[in-house]
mmCIF file of C-alpha atoms and ligand atoms in Angstrom:
data_model
loop_
_atom_site.group_PDB
_atom_site.id
_atom_site.type_symbol
_atom_site.label_atom_id
_atom_site.label_comp_id
_atom_site.label_asym_id
_atom_site.label_seq_id
_atom_site.Cartn_x
_atom_site.Cartn_y
_atom_site.Cartn_z
ATOM 1 C CA MET N 297 -46.205 70.361 -64.677
ATOM 2 C CA THR N 298 -44.946 73.431 -67.167
ATOM 3 C CA THR N 299 -42.683 75.782 -66.423
ATOM 4 C CA LEU N 300 -45.668 78.477 -66.305
ATOM 5 C CA GLU N 301 -47.475 75.892 -63.776
ATOM 6 C CA LYS N 302 -44.545 75.796 -61.440
ATOM 7 C CA ILE N 303 -44.403 79.321 -61.544
ATOM 8 C CA ALA N 304 -47.648 79.917 -60.582
ATOM 9 C CA LYS N 305 -47.637 77.848 -57.679
ATOM 10 C CA LEU N 306 -44.564 79.310 -56.388
ATOM 11 C CA LYS N 307 -45.829 82.928 -56.566
ATOM 12 C CA LYS N 308 -48.564 81.898 -54.527
ATOM 13 C CA THR N 309 -46.400 79.529 -52.236
ATOM 14 C CA LYS N 310 -44.250 82.142 -51.313
ATOM 15 C CA ASN N 311 -46.311 85.102 -51.569
ATOM 16 C CA ALA N 312 -44.292 86.614 -54.770
ATOM 17 C CA VAL N 313 -44.541 88.978 -57.606
ATOM 18 C CA ILE N 314 -42.798 89.421 -61.000
ATOM 19 C CA LEU N 315 -42.243 92.486 -62.189
ATOM 20 C CA ALA N 316 -40.802 93.084 -65.734
ATOM 21 C CA HIS N 317 -39.287 95.636 -67.841
ATOM 22 C CA TYR N 318 -40.407 95.856 -71.442
ATOM 23 C CA TYR N 319 -37.007 95.114 -73.108
ATOM 24 C CA THR N 320 -37.193 91.541 -71.259
ATOM 25 C CA PRO N 321 -38.095 88.182 -73.476
ATOM 26 C CA ALA N 322 -41.399 88.356 -74.481
ATOM 27 C CA ASP N 323 -42.137 85.166 -72.627
ATOM 28 C CA VAL N 324 -41.481 86.814 -69.466
ATOM 29 C CA GLN N 325 -43.198 89.481 -69.760
ATOM 30 C CA ALA N 326 -45.896 87.576 -71.248
ATOM 31 C CA VAL N 327 -45.549 85.576 -67.333
ATOM 32 C CA ALA N 328 -45.338 88.957 -65.315
ATOM 33 C CA ASP N 329 -47.550 90.660 -63.043
ATOM 34 C CA TYR N 330 -46.514 93.937 -63.971
ATOM 35 C CA VAL N 331 -44.705 94.846 -66.868
ATOM 36 C CA GLY N 332 -43.719 98.287 -67.378
ATOM 37 C CA ASP N 333 -40.837 101.418 -67.705
ATOM 38 C CA SER N 334 -38.486 102.222 -65.150
ATOM 39 C CA PHE N 335 -40.555 104.699 -63.395
ATOM 40 C CA TYR N 336 -44.128 102.644 -63.484
ATOM 41 C CA LEU N 337 -41.590 99.871 -61.721
ATOM 42 C CA SER N 338 -40.110 102.082 -59.351
ATOM 43 C CA LYS N 339 -43.884 103.331 -58.279
ATOM 44 C CA VAL N 340 -45.284 99.742 -58.356
ATOM 45 C CA ALA N 341 -42.055 98.697 -56.170
ATOM 46 C CA VAL N 342 -43.695 100.832 -53.514
ATOM 47 C CA SER N 343 -46.795 99.809 -53.105
ATOM 48 C CA LEU N 344 -46.451 95.795 -53.070
ATOM 49 C CA GLU N 345 -47.776 93.593 -50.130
ATOM 50 C CA ALA N 346 -45.725 90.442 -51.599
ATOM 51 C CA ASP N 347 -42.918 89.373 -49.787
ATOM 52 C CA THR N 348 -40.728 88.621 -52.484
ATOM 53 C CA ILE N 349 -39.985 90.547 -55.738
ATOM 54 C CA VAL N 350 -38.898 89.042 -58.682
ATOM 55 C CA PHE N 351 -37.425 91.838 -60.750
ATOM 56 C CA CYS N 352 -36.916 91.381 -64.643
ATOM 57 C CA GLY N 353 -34.629 93.517 -65.816
ATOM 58 C CA VAL N 354 -30.881 94.911 -65.504
ATOM 59 C CA SER N 355 -29.125 95.096 -61.751
ATOM 60 C CA PHE N 356 -30.058 99.242 -61.521
ATOM 61 C CA MET N 357 -33.872 98.149 -61.807
ATOM 62 C CA GLY N 358 -33.293 94.835 -58.915
ATOM 63 C CA GLU N 359 -30.940 97.775 -56.585
ATOM 64 C CA SER N 360 -33.779 100.028 -56.684
ATOM 65 C CA ALA N 361 -36.472 97.935 -56.004
ATOM 66 C CA LYS N 362 -34.430 96.692 -53.169
ATOM 67 C CA LEU N 363 -33.416 100.444 -51.891
ATOM 68 C CA LEU N 364 -37.130 101.254 -52.243
ATOM 69 C CA ASN N 365 -38.290 97.252 -50.008
ATOM 70 C CA PRO N 366 -35.456 97.086 -47.567
ATOM 71 C CA HIS N 367 -37.206 94.456 -46.064
ATOM 72 C CA LYS N 368 -38.641 92.579 -48.969
ATOM 73 C CA THR N 369 -36.528 89.603 -50.465
ATOM 74 C CA VAL N 370 -35.989 90.886 -54.434
ATOM 75 C CA LEU N 371 -34.519 88.188 -56.635
ATOM 76 C CA MET N 372 -32.929 88.552 -59.895
ATOM 77 C CA PRO N 373 -33.367 85.935 -62.522
ATOM 78 C CA ASP N 374 -29.886 86.614 -63.188
ATOM 79 C CA LEU N 375 -27.349 88.839 -61.563
ATOM 80 C CA GLU N 376 -24.976 89.247 -64.146
ATOM 81 C CA ALA N 377 -27.542 91.633 -66.158
ATOM 82 C CA ASP N 378 -26.293 94.759 -66.277
ATOM 83 C CA CYS N 379 -26.891 98.088 -67.995
ATOM 84 C CA PRO N 380 -23.484 99.514 -68.870
ATOM 85 C CA MET N 381 -24.866 102.988 -68.902
ATOM 86 C CA ALA N 382 -25.346 103.028 -65.056
ATOM 87 C CA HIS N 383 -21.240 103.191 -64.295
ATOM 88 C CA MET N 384 -20.880 105.927 -66.760
ATOM 89 C CA ALA N 385 -19.617 108.532 -64.318
ATOM 90 C CA THR N 386 -17.616 108.711 -61.371
ATOM 91 C CA PRO N 387 -17.535 110.107 -57.970
ATOM 92 C CA GLU N 388 -14.920 112.036 -58.718
ATOM 93 C CA ASP N 389 -16.523 113.633 -60.992
ATOM 94 C CA ILE N 390 -19.362 114.421 -58.917
ATOM 95 C CA LEU N 391 -17.375 115.662 -56.094
ATOM 96 C CA ARG N 392 -15.250 118.115 -58.896
ATOM 97 C CA VAL N 393 -18.284 119.455 -60.219
ATOM 98 C CA ARG N 394 -20.325 119.774 -56.812
ATOM 99 C CA ALA N 395 -16.587 121.918 -55.910
ATOM 100 C CA GLU N 396 -16.694 123.927 -58.984
ATOM 101 C CA TYR N 397 -20.482 124.629 -58.550
ATOM 102 C CA GLU N 398 -21.842 126.114 -55.392
ATOM 103 C CA ASP N 399 -25.385 126.112 -56.175
ATOM 104 C CA VAL N 400 -25.726 122.698 -58.194
ATOM 105 C CA ALA N 401 -28.145 119.922 -57.795
ATOM 106 C CA VAL N 402 -27.010 116.337 -59.251
ATOM 107 C CA VAL N 403 -29.519 114.885 -60.850
ATOM 108 C CA CYS N 404 -29.221 111.131 -61.545
ATOM 109 C CA TYR N 405 -30.960 109.110 -63.933
ATOM 110 C CA ILE N 406 -32.144 105.866 -62.404
ATOM 111 C CA ASN N 407 -29.877 103.899 -64.630
ATOM 112 C CA SER N 408 -27.021 104.173 -61.991
ATOM 113 C CA ASP N 409 -25.569 102.008 -60.073
ATOM 114 C CA THR N 410 -25.905 102.490 -56.108
ATOM 115 C CA GLU N 411 -23.029 104.509 -55.401
ATOM 116 C CA LEU N 412 -23.672 106.768 -58.190
ATOM 117 C CA LYS N 413 -27.436 107.475 -56.464
ATOM 118 C CA SER N 414 -26.135 107.831 -52.781
ATOM 119 C CA LEU N 415 -24.083 110.976 -54.261
ATOM 120 C CA SER N 416 -26.531 112.273 -55.964
ATOM 121 C CA ASP N 417 -29.302 115.027 -55.088
ATOM 122 C CA VAL N 418 -32.189 113.777 -56.748
ATOM 123 C CA CYS N 419 -32.880 110.281 -59.526
ATOM 124 C CA VAL N 420 -35.413 110.986 -62.628
ATOM 125 C CA THR N 421 -36.628 108.510 -65.425
ATOM 126 C CA SER N 422 -36.817 109.142 -68.827
ATOM 127 C CA ALA N 423 -40.838 109.844 -68.099
ATOM 128 C CA ASN N 424 -40.326 112.277 -65.640
ATOM 129 C CA ALA N 425 -37.021 114.184 -66.234
ATOM 130 C CA VAL N 426 -38.419 117.188 -67.558
ATOM 131 C CA LYS N 427 -40.790 117.733 -64.466
ATOM 132 C CA VAL N 428 -38.273 116.568 -62.098
ATOM 133 C CA VAL N 429 -35.680 118.753 -62.817
ATOM 134 C CA LYS N 430 -38.534 121.859 -63.489
ATOM 135 C CA ALA N 431 -39.238 121.753 -59.951
ATOM 136 C CA LEU N 432 -35.756 121.486 -59.156
ATOM 137 C CA PRO N 433 -34.820 124.963 -57.481
ATOM 138 C CA ASN N 434 -31.346 124.855 -58.392
ATOM 139 C CA LYS N 435 -30.057 126.923 -61.539
ATOM 140 C CA ASN N 436 -27.029 124.344 -61.878
ATOM 141 C CA ILE N 437 -27.953 120.671 -63.109
ATOM 142 C CA TYR N 438 -25.408 118.414 -63.435
ATOM 143 C CA PHE N 439 -27.155 115.275 -65.478
ATOM 144 C CA ILE N 440 -25.598 112.005 -64.932
ATOM 145 C CA PRO N 441 -24.563 109.589 -66.453
ATOM 146 C CA ASP N 442 -26.780 109.799 -70.061
ATOM 147 C CA LYS N 443 -25.534 112.797 -72.216
ATOM 148 C CA ASN N 444 -28.462 111.854 -74.544
ATOM 149 C CA LEU N 445 -31.283 112.455 -72.034
ATOM 150 C CA ALA N 446 -29.122 115.225 -70.525
ATOM 151 C CA HIS N 447 -29.835 116.916 -73.772
ATOM 152 C CA TYR N 448 -32.880 116.298 -74.592
ATOM 153 C CA VAL N 449 -34.012 117.638 -71.190
ATOM 154 C CA ALA N 450 -31.872 121.232 -70.882
ATOM 155 C CA GLU N 451 -33.776 121.815 -74.612
ATOM 156 C CA LYS N 452 -37.083 121.821 -72.595
ATOM 157 C CA ILE N 453 -35.468 123.678 -69.530
ATOM 158 C CA PRO N 454 -33.448 126.962 -71.484
ATOM 159 C CA GLU N 455 -33.111 128.522 -68.408
ATOM 160 C CA LYS N 456 -31.213 126.496 -66.143
ATOM 161 C CA ASN N 457 -27.560 126.094 -67.058
ATOM 162 C CA PHE N 458 -26.891 121.928 -67.790
ATOM 163 C CA ILE N 459 -23.053 120.309 -67.400
ATOM 164 C CA PHE N 460 -23.259 117.451 -69.121
ATOM 165 C CA ASN N 461 -21.477 113.859 -68.315
ATOM 166 C CA PRO N 462 -20.488 111.729 -71.527
ATOM 167 C CA GLY N 463 -22.241 108.663 -70.424
ATOM 168 C CA PHE N 464 -24.854 106.834 -72.969
ATOM 169 C CA CYS N 465 -26.729 103.615 -73.380
ATOM 170 C CA PRO N 466 -24.594 101.617 -76.421
ATOM 171 C CA ILE N 467 -27.829 100.600 -78.018
ATOM 172 C CA HIS N 468 -29.677 103.674 -78.582
ATOM 173 C CA GLU N 469 -26.550 105.805 -79.431
ATOM 174 C CA HIS N 470 -25.519 103.388 -81.759
ATOM 175 C CA MET N 471 -28.457 103.351 -83.861
ATOM 176 C CA SER N 472 -28.328 103.910 -87.435
ATOM 177 C CA ALA N 473 -29.199 107.276 -88.510
ATOM 178 C CA ASP N 474 -29.582 105.913 -92.140
ATOM 179 C CA GLU N 475 -31.281 102.994 -91.135
ATOM 180 C CA ILE N 476 -33.922 105.363 -89.919
ATOM 181 C CA LYS N 477 -33.718 107.240 -92.903
ATOM 182 C CA SER N 478 -34.264 104.157 -95.192
ATOM 183 C CA ALA N 479 -36.865 103.047 -93.414
ATOM 184 C CA LYS N 480 -38.778 106.486 -93.791
ATOM 185 C CA LEU N 481 -38.338 106.070 -97.621
ATOM 186 C CA SER N 482 -39.909 102.472 -97.377
ATOM 187 C CA HIS N 483 -42.321 103.884 -95.102
ATOM 188 C CA PRO N 484 -43.266 107.450 -96.011
ATOM 189 C CA ASN N 485 -46.158 107.683 -94.105
ATOM 190 C CA ALA N 486 -44.933 105.996 -90.722
ATOM 191 C CA LEU N 487 -44.132 108.316 -87.847
ATOM 192 C CA VAL N 488 -40.867 107.876 -86.096
ATOM 193 C CA LEU N 489 -41.268 107.559 -82.097
ATOM 194 C CA ALA N 490 -37.838 107.617 -80.386
ATOM 195 C CA HIS N 491 -36.202 107.125 -76.665
ATOM 196 C CA PRO N 492 -34.574 110.011 -75.639
ATOM 197 C CA GLU N 493 -31.686 108.237 -75.554
ATOM 198 C CA CYS N 494 -31.018 107.876 -78.661
ATOM 199 C CA SER N 495 -28.221 110.282 -80.482
ATOM 200 C CA LYS N 496 -29.393 113.809 -81.284
ATOM 201 C CA GLU N 497 -29.407 112.974 -85.340
ATOM 202 C CA ILE N 498 -31.860 110.403 -84.862
ATOM 203 C CA LEU N 499 -34.534 112.421 -81.686
ATOM 204 C CA ASN N 500 -33.970 115.307 -84.958
ATOM 205 C CA MET N 501 -36.150 112.922 -87.125
ATOM 206 C CA ALA N 502 -38.281 111.778 -84.507
ATOM 207 C CA ASP N 503 -42.038 112.856 -84.500
ATOM 208 C CA TYR N 504 -42.650 112.290 -81.014
ATOM 209 C CA ILE N 505 -39.657 111.938 -77.979
ATOM 210 C CA GLY N 506 -40.497 109.575 -74.948
ATOM 211 C CA SER N 507 -40.054 107.167 -72.138
ATOM 212 C CA THR N 508 -41.009 103.866 -73.550
ATOM 213 C CA SER N 509 -44.032 103.956 -71.941
ATOM 214 C CA GLY N 510 -44.779 107.478 -73.736
ATOM 215 C CA ILE N 511 -43.764 105.295 -76.967
ATOM 216 C CA LEU N 512 -46.678 102.978 -76.139
ATOM 217 C CA ASN N 513 -49.216 105.762 -75.363
ATOM 218 C CA PHE N 514 -48.123 107.522 -78.459
ATOM 219 C CA ALA N 515 -48.572 104.883 -80.863
ATOM 220 C CA LYS N 516 -51.637 103.630 -79.347
ATOM 221 C CA ASP N 517 -53.715 107.180 -79.377
ATOM 222 C CA SER N 518 -52.481 107.797 -82.773
ATOM 223 C CA GLU N 519 -54.404 107.894 -85.290
ATOM 224 C CA VAL N 520 -52.229 106.996 -88.109
ATOM 225 C CA GLY N 521 -51.324 103.393 -89.027
ATOM 226 C CA GLU N 522 -47.474 102.945 -88.807
ATOM 227 C CA PHE N 523 -44.746 103.703 -86.492
ATOM 228 C CA ILE N 524 -40.609 103.244 -86.836
ATOM 229 C CA ILE N 525 -39.724 102.793 -83.537
ATOM 230 C CA CYS N 526 -36.544 103.729 -82.081
ATOM 231 C CA THR N 527 -35.893 102.168 -78.863
ATOM 232 C CA GLU N 528 -35.147 98.715 -77.656
ATOM 233 C CA GLN N 529 -36.749 95.634 -80.135
ATOM 234 C CA GLY N 530 -38.408 94.100 -76.384
ATOM 235 C CA VAL N 531 -40.944 96.571 -76.700
ATOM 236 C CA GLU N 532 -43.015 95.160 -80.070
ATOM 237 C CA TYR N 533 -44.398 92.239 -77.480
ATOM 238 C CA GLU N 534 -46.296 95.262 -75.604
ATOM 239 C CA LEU N 535 -46.824 97.235 -79.441
ATOM 240 C CA LYS N 536 -48.821 94.656 -80.831
ATOM 241 C CA ARG N 537 -50.455 93.583 -77.537
ATOM 242 C CA GLN N 538 -51.429 96.792 -77.057
ATOM 243 C CA ASN N 539 -52.890 97.526 -80.818
ATOM 244 C CA PRO N 540 -53.961 93.978 -82.198
ATOM 245 C CA VAL N 541 -55.322 94.777 -85.831
ATOM 246 C CA GLY N 542 -54.308 97.475 -87.842
ATOM 247 C CA LYS N 543 -51.044 99.033 -86.376
ATOM 248 C CA ARG N 544 -47.470 98.236 -88.031
ATOM 249 C CA PHE N 545 -44.558 98.994 -86.278
ATOM 250 C CA TYR N 546 -40.995 98.866 -87.499
ATOM 251 C CA PHE N 547 -38.028 98.527 -86.203
ATOM 252 C CA PRO N 548 -34.030 99.579 -87.585
ATOM 253 C CA LYS N 549 -32.860 97.227 -89.839
ATOM 254 C CA THR N 550 -30.244 96.359 -86.987
ATOM 255 C CA ALA N 551 -31.920 95.438 -84.290
ATOM 256 C CA PRO N 552 -31.759 97.391 -81.409
ATOM 257 C CA VAL N 553 -30.947 94.397 -78.634
ATOM 258 C CA CYS N 554 -30.019 94.781 -74.620
ATOM 259 C CA PRO N 555 -28.276 92.013 -74.299
ATOM 260 C CA GLY N 556 -28.181 92.677 -69.713
ATOM 261 C CA MET N 557 -32.424 92.581 -71.015
ATOM 262 C CA LYS N 558 -32.156 89.634 -72.420
ATOM 263 C CA ARG N 559 -30.130 87.602 -69.991
ATOM 264 C CA VAL N 560 -33.322 87.233 -68.222
ATOM 265 C CA THR N 561 -35.680 84.082 -68.966
ATOM 266 C CA LEU N 562 -38.311 81.739 -67.984
ATOM 267 C CA GLU N 563 -36.101 78.857 -66.774
ATOM 268 C CA LYS N 564 -33.937 81.743 -64.403
ATOM 269 C CA VAL N 565 -37.438 83.315 -63.327
ATOM 270 C CA LEU N 566 -38.510 80.072 -62.290
ATOM 271 C CA ARG N 567 -35.205 78.716 -60.770
ATOM 272 C CA VAL N 568 -34.682 81.681 -58.658
ATOM 273 C CA LEU N 569 -38.452 81.277 -57.538
ATOM 274 C CA GLU N 570 -37.376 77.567 -56.439
ATOM 275 C CA THR N 571 -34.192 78.179 -54.674
ATOM 276 C CA GLY N 572 -34.805 81.460 -53.468
ATOM 277 C CA GLU N 573 -31.049 82.334 -54.769
ATOM 278 C CA ASN N 574 -29.962 85.740 -56.776
ATOM 279 C CA GLN N 575 -31.121 88.125 -53.875
ATOM 280 C CA VAL N 576 -30.050 91.431 -54.398
ATOM 281 C CA THR N 577 -27.687 92.713 -51.735
ATOM 282 C CA LEU N 578 -26.706 96.811 -51.605
ATOM 283 C CA PRO N 579 -23.132 98.192 -50.823
ATOM 284 C CA GLU N 580 -23.140 98.686 -47.016
ATOM 285 C CA GLY N 581 -23.822 102.024 -45.977
ATOM 286 C CA LEU N 582 -24.781 103.663 -48.593
ATOM 287 C CA THR N 583 -28.651 102.500 -48.131
ATOM 288 C CA GLU N 584 -29.774 105.213 -46.745
ATOM 289 C CA SER N 585 -27.929 108.022 -49.089
ATOM 290 C CA ALA N 586 -29.082 106.413 -52.172
ATOM 291 C CA VAL N 587 -32.963 105.917 -51.208
ATOM 292 C CA GLU N 588 -33.022 109.747 -50.654
ATOM 293 C CA PRO N 589 -32.926 110.804 -54.450
ATOM 294 C CA LEU N 590 -35.141 107.712 -55.640
ATOM 295 C CA ASP N 591 -37.698 109.247 -52.974
ATOM 296 C CA LYS N 592 -37.173 112.637 -53.734
ATOM 297 C CA MET N 593 -37.942 111.545 -57.813
ATOM 298 C CA LEU N 594 -41.325 109.884 -56.441
ATOM 299 C CA LYS N 595 -42.538 113.157 -54.855
ATOM 300 C CA LEU N 596 -41.305 115.479 -57.595
ATOM 301 C CA ALA N 597 -42.920 113.379 -60.211
ATOM 302 C CA LYS N 598 -46.145 112.942 -58.660
HETATM 303 P P1 13P G 7 -37.819 103.551 -69.524
HETATM 304 O O1 13P G 7 -37.402 104.659 -68.364
HETATM 305 O O2 13P G 7 -38.166 104.270 -70.876
HETATM 306 O O3 13P G 7 -38.160 102.550 -69.339
HETATM 307 O O4 13P G 7 -35.785 103.189 -70.485
HETATM 308 C C1 13P G 7 -35.165 102.330 -69.366
HETATM 309 C C2 13P G 7 -33.807 102.022 -70.529
HETATM 310 O O5 13P G 7 -33.185 101.370 -69.865
HETATM 311 C C3 13P G 7 -33.986 102.529 -71.552
HETATM 312 O O6 13P G 7 -32.845 102.231 -72.286
HETATM 313 FE FE1 SF4 G 8 -29.059 100.480 -70.222
HETATM 314 FE FE2 SF4 G 8 -29.225 100.625 -72.838
HETATM 315 FE FE3 SF4 G 8 -29.968 98.210 -71.767
HETATM 316 FE FE4 SF4 G 8 -31.653 100.568 -71.002
HETATM 317 S S1 SF4 G 8 -31.428 99.277 -73.367
HETATM 318 S S2 SF4 G 8 -31.000 99.134 -69.810
HETATM 319 S S3 SF4 G 8 -29.781 102.284 -70.866
HETATM 320 S S4 SF4 G 8 -28.141 99.287 -72.019
#
């Protein structure tokens, strides 16, 4: 039996589903039952009948799926697959800001570990952050951990007072503006589509800014045929799948690759299905307080 046949058989016998983020390797996306951005995957996670979820992504994603499904088994192909930004805020900073501002909402990008979520009021993803923050009654917003997404949202909601935190995604933050400029010179008709985790310099060059699925939808619906894509390279698989002929996609010369997402492989998917290893467990005592901001996000973003 091939790896794919073994995975298909085990999915049936274990009543398991495979969820994968667009940044995982193409062969992992191809085997998944659901592929999407963080918002889509968190919505899918609450609607599943399966006993086991195999989450192909980084640890905050597996932890969010477990928080939303405490009675299901959530397996991660690689427990070391991590997002560095998810740890770029501190409980001490949250307490300090709460003490300083009476009417503050702590808004936590879903790319955060469970402890940070447990200390926050509401979660957001890049797909729903503007909508969710707008719906909050609070004037003061402490947005953790991503400074770039925070500034992007703050510009859209000038009536609120944002307190920023210095976190960032190394892959999007370090994308080179010069490389985008030279891609633009080589492909003058291409539109620049950027994820809001990119630096201000890149966002200023963008024709469209949005989450991973926002970028995919924009490219699919656009009458333009060429795009410079400012997000993680893994999304190329879905861009090509959705636009099999005609459209062209260019990435920065230095490929934007998330090492955490690339730790997930088909062999590891098969292994966790075979062995039941790599179960996601949550830090003791934080489950209730960490699921509340996720639930609130799902309600406000509806
Ligand atoms: P999305 O919210 O677009 O899925 O992005 C998640 C992420 O990790 C971006 O780097
Ligand atoms: Fe985290 Fe950046 Fe990787 Fe997204 S691309 S998971 S924000 S390190």
